[in-house]
Coordinates of C-alpha atoms and ligand atoms in Angstrom, one line a residue:
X416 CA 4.2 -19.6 -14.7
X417 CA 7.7 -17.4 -13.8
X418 CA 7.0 -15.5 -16.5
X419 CA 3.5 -14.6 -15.4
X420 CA 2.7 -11.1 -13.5
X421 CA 2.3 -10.4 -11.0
X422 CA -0.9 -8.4 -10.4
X423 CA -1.0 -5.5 -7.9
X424 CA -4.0 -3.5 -6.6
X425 CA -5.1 -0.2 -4.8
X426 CA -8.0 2.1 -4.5
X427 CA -6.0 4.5 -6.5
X428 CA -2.7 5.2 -7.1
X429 CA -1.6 4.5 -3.3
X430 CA 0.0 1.3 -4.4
X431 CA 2.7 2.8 -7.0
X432 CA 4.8 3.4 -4.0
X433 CA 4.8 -0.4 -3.7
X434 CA 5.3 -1.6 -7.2
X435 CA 8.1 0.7 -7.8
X436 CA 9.6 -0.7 -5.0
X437 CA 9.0 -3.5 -6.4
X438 CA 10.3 -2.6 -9.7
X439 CA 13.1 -1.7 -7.7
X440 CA 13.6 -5.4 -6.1
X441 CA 13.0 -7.2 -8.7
X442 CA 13.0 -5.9 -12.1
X443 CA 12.5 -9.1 -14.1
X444 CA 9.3 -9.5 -13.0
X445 CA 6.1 -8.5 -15.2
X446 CA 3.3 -6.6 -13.6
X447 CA -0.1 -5.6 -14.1
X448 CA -1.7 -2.5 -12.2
X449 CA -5.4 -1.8 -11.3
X450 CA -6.2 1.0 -9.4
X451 CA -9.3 1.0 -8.5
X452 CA -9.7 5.2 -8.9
X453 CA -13.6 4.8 -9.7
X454 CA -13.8 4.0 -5.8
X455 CA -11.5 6.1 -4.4
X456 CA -10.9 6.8 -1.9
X457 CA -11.6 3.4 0.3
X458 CA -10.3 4.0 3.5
X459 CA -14.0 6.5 3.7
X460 CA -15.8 3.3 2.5
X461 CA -17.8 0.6 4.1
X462 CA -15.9 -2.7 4.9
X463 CA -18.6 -4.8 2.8
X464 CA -18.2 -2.1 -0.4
X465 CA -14.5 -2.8 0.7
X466 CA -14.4 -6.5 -0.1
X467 CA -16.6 -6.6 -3.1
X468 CA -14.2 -3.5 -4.9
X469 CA -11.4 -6.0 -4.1
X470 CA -12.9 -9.0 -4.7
X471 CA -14.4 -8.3 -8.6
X472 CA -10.0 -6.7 -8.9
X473 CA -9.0 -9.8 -8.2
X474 CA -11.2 -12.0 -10.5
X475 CA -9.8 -9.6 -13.1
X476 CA -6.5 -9.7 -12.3
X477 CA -6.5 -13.9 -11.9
X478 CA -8.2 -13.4 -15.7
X479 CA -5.0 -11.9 -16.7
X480 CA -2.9 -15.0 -15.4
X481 CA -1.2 -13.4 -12.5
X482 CA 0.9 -15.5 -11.0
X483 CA 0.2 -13.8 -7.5
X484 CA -1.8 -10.7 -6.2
X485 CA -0.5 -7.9 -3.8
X486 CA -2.9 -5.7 -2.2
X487 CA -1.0 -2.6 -2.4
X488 CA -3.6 -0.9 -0.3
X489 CA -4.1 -0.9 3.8
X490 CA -7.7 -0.1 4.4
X491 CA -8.5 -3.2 1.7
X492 CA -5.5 -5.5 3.5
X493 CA -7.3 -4.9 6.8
X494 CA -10.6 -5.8 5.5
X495 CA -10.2 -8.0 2.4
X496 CA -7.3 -10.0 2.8
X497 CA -9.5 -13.3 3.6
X498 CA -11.8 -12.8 0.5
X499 CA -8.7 -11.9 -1.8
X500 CA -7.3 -15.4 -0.4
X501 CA -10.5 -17.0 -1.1
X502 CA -11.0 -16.2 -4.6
X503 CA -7.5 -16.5 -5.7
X504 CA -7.1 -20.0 -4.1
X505 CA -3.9 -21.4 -4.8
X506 CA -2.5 -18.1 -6.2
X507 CA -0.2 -16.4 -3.7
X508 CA -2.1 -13.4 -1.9
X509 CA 0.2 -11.0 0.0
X510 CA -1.1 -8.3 2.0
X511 CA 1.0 -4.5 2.9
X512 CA 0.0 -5.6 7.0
X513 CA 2.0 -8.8 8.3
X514 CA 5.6 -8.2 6.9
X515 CA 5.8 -4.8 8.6
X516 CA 3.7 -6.6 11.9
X517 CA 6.0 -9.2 12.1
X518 CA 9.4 -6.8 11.7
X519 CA 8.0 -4.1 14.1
X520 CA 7.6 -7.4 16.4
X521 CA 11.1 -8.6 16.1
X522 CA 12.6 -4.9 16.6
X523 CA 10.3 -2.7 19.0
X524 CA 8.3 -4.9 21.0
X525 CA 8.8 -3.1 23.8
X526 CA 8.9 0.0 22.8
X527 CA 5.5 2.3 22.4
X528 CA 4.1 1.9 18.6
X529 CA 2.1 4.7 16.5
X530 CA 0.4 3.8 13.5
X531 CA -1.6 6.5 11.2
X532 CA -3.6 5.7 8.3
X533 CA -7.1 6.0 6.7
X534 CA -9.7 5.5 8.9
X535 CA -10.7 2.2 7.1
X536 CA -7.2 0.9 8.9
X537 CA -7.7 2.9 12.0
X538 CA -11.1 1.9 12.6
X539 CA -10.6 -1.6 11.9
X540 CA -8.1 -1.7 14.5
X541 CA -5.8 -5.0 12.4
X542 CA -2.4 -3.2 13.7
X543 CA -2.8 -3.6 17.1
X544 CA -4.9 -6.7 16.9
X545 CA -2.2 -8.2 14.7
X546 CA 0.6 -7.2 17.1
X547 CA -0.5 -7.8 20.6
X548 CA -1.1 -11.1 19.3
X549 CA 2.7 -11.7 18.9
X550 CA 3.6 -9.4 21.6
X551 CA 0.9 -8.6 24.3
X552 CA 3.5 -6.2 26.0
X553 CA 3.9 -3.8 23.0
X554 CA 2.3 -0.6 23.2
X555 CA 0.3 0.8 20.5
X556 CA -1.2 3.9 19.9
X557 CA -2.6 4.7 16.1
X558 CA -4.7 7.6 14.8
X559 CA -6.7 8.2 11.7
X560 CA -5.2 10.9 9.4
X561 CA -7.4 11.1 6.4
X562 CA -6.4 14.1 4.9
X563 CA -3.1 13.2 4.1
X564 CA -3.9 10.7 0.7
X565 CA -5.6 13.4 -1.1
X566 CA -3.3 15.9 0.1
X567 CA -0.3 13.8 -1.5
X568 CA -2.6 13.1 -4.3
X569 CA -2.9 16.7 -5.0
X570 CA 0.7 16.6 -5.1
X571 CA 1.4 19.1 -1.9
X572 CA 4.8 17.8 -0.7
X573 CA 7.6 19.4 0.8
X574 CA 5.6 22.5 1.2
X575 CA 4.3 24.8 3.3
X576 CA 0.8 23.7 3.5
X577 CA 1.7 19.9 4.2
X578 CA 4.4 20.8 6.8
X579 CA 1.2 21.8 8.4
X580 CA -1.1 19.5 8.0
X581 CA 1.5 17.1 9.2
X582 CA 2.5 18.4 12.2
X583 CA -0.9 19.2 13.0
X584 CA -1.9 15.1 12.7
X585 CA 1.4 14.3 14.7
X586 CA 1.5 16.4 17.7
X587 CA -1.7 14.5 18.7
X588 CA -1.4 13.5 22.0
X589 CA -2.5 10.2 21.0
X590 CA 0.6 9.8 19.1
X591 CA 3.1 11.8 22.2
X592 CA 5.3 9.0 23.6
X593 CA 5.8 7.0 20.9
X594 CA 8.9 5.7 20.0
X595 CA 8.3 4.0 15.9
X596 CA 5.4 4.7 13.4
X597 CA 3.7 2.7 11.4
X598 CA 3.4 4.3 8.4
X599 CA 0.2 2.8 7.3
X600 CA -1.0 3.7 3.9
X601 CA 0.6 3.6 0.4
X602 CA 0.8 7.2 0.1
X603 CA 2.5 7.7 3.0
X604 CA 6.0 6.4 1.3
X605 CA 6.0 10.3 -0.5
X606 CA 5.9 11.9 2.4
X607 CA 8.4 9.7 4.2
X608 CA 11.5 12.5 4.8
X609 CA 9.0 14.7 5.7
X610 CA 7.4 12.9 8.8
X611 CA 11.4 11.8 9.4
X612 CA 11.9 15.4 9.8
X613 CA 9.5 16.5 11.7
X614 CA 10.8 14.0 14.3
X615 CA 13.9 14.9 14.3
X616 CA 15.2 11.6 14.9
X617 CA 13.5 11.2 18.0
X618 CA 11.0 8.7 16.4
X619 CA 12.1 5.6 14.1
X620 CA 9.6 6.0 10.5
X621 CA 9.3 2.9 9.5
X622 CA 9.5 2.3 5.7
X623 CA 7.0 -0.2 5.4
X624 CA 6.8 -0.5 0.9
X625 CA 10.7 -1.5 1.5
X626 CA 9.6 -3.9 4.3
X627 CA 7.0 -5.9 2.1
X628 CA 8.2 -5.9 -1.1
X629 CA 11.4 -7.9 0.9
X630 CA 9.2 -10.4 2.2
X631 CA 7.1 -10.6 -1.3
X632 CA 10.7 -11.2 -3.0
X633 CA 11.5 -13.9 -0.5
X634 CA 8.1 -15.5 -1.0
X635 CA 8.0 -15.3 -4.5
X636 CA 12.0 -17.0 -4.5
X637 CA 11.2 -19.8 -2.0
X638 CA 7.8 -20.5 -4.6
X639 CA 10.0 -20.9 -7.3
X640 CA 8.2 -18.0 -9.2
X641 CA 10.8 -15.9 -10.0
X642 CA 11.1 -14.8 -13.5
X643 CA 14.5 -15.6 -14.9
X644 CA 13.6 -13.5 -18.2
X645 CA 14.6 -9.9 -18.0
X646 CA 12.1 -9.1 -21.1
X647 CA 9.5 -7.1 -18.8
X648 CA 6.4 -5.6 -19.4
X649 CA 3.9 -3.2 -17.2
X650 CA 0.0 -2.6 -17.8
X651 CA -1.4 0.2 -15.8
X652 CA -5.4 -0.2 -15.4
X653 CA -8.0 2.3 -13.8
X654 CA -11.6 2.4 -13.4
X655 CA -11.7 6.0 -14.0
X656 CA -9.3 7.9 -16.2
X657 CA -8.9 11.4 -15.9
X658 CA -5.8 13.2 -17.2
X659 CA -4.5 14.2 -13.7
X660 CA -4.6 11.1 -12.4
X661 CA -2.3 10.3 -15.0
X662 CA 0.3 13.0 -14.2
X663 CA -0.3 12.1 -10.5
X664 CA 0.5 7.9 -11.2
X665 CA 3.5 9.0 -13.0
X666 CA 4.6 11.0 -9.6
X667 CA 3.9 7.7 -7.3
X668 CA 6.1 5.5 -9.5
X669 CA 8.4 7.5 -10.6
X670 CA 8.7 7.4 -14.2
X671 CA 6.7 7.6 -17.7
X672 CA 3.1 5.2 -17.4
X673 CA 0.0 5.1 -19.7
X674 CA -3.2 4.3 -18.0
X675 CA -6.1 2.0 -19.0
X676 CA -9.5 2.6 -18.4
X677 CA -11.3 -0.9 -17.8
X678 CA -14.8 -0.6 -16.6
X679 CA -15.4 -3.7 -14.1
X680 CA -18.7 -2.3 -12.9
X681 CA -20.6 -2.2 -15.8
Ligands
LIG1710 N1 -3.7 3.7 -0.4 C1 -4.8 3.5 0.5 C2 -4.3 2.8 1.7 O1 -3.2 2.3 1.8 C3 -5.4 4.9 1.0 C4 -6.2 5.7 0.0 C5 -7.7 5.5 0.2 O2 -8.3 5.9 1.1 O3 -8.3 4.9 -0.8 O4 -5.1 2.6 2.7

């Protein structure tokens, strides 16, 4: 069981961000990759279309043994965690929402919150639902910003035309007294020193991939699922390959990958 994977999902190549971090965290373990690129992107999607993408992901990913399932993805945490749970029954089903809820909690609770994300978070409104229920005095204040997952996937970083589009999304007044951000989407990681800098340290960016993959690691090491066997492997799978999208997966984690194509919907 230790030496199963652990299986990790996304509409796309979002959720790189998060298994390199936790690569990064805890590089014994195995993993297996589905990004669900057919679909893409999901925070445009339908919350039912959301569950059943993420619900056939995980049958496939519990067909390859995995010995838990991360839903490296916020629009299909905020509306699919409970069906993931369902189907995976006694496998261990994290979601990229509660570790960074619960840590915003302990530190900022009374400060004003901001949140961006795709509009399948946004709209689903599971950040401040999630943390007003711990802290009813916390402020929160979140806005969709949809074009920044394509832009990143595109690859416009640190450039002139994403400057823009950033500061554009963040001088919303929606967003003008707050005092952290949520970043919440598993792009956003990429484009992490450049919302920092646009604050100027006035706001606190908070890193939520380092955030969860500490609380997966804790999980995982109080289970007793830790793999003590440093003999690793990764599989990458897609629903839809396309050359760029390879180029673009090696980007989001950070080194050499071959995808899969595995057609699920067929
Ligand atoms: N990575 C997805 C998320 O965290 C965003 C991309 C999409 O819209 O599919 O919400």
């Amino acid at each position: 069981m230790k030496k199963s994977p652990i299986g990790i999902f996304d509409s796309g190549i979002g959720g790189l961000t998060i298994a390199h971090a936790l690569k990064r965290k805890l590089p014994n373990e195995n993993i297996i990759y589905f990004g669900d690129t057919e679909h893409l992107p999901y925070g445009e999607k339908s919350k039912t279309a959301i569950q059943n993408f993420s619900k056939k992901i995980t049958q496939f990913l519990l067909e390859k043994k995995c010995k838990a399932i991360i839903i490296a993805c916020n629009s299909a945490s905020s509306v699919a965690y409970e069906c993931v749970k369902e189907i995976a029954g006694n496998t261990p089903v994290f979601n990229v929402i509660h570790p960074v809820v619960d840590k915003v909690v302990k530190q900022c609770s009374e400060y004003n919150i901001g949140v961006i994300g795709t509009k399948a978070t946004i709209q689903s409104n599971i950040y401040e639902i999630k943390i007003k229920a711990l802290c009813s005095s916390a402020k929160v204040s979140s806005l969709a910003t949809p074009l920044l997952a394509p832009m990143i996937e595109e690859g416009f970083i640190n450039e002139d035309i994403s400057h823009t589009i950033i500061a554009n999304y963040l001088s919303n007044k929606q967003l003008a007294h707050i005092d952290h951000l949520i970043l919440a989407c598993t792009h956003y990681p990429l484009i992490h020193q450049e919302i920092k800098d646009y604050y100027k340290g006035t706001v606190n960016v908070i890193d939520s991939a380092k955030i969860v993959v500490e609380h997966i690691a804790k999980q995982l090491k109080k289970d007793n699922l830790l793999n003590d066997s440093n003999q690793t492997e990764y599989h990458f799978y897609v629903s839809n390959y396309t050359e760029s999208f390879e180029k673009s997966a090696q980007f989001f984690f950070q080194e050499d990958l071959k995808l899969k194509e595995v057609k699920l919907w067929d």
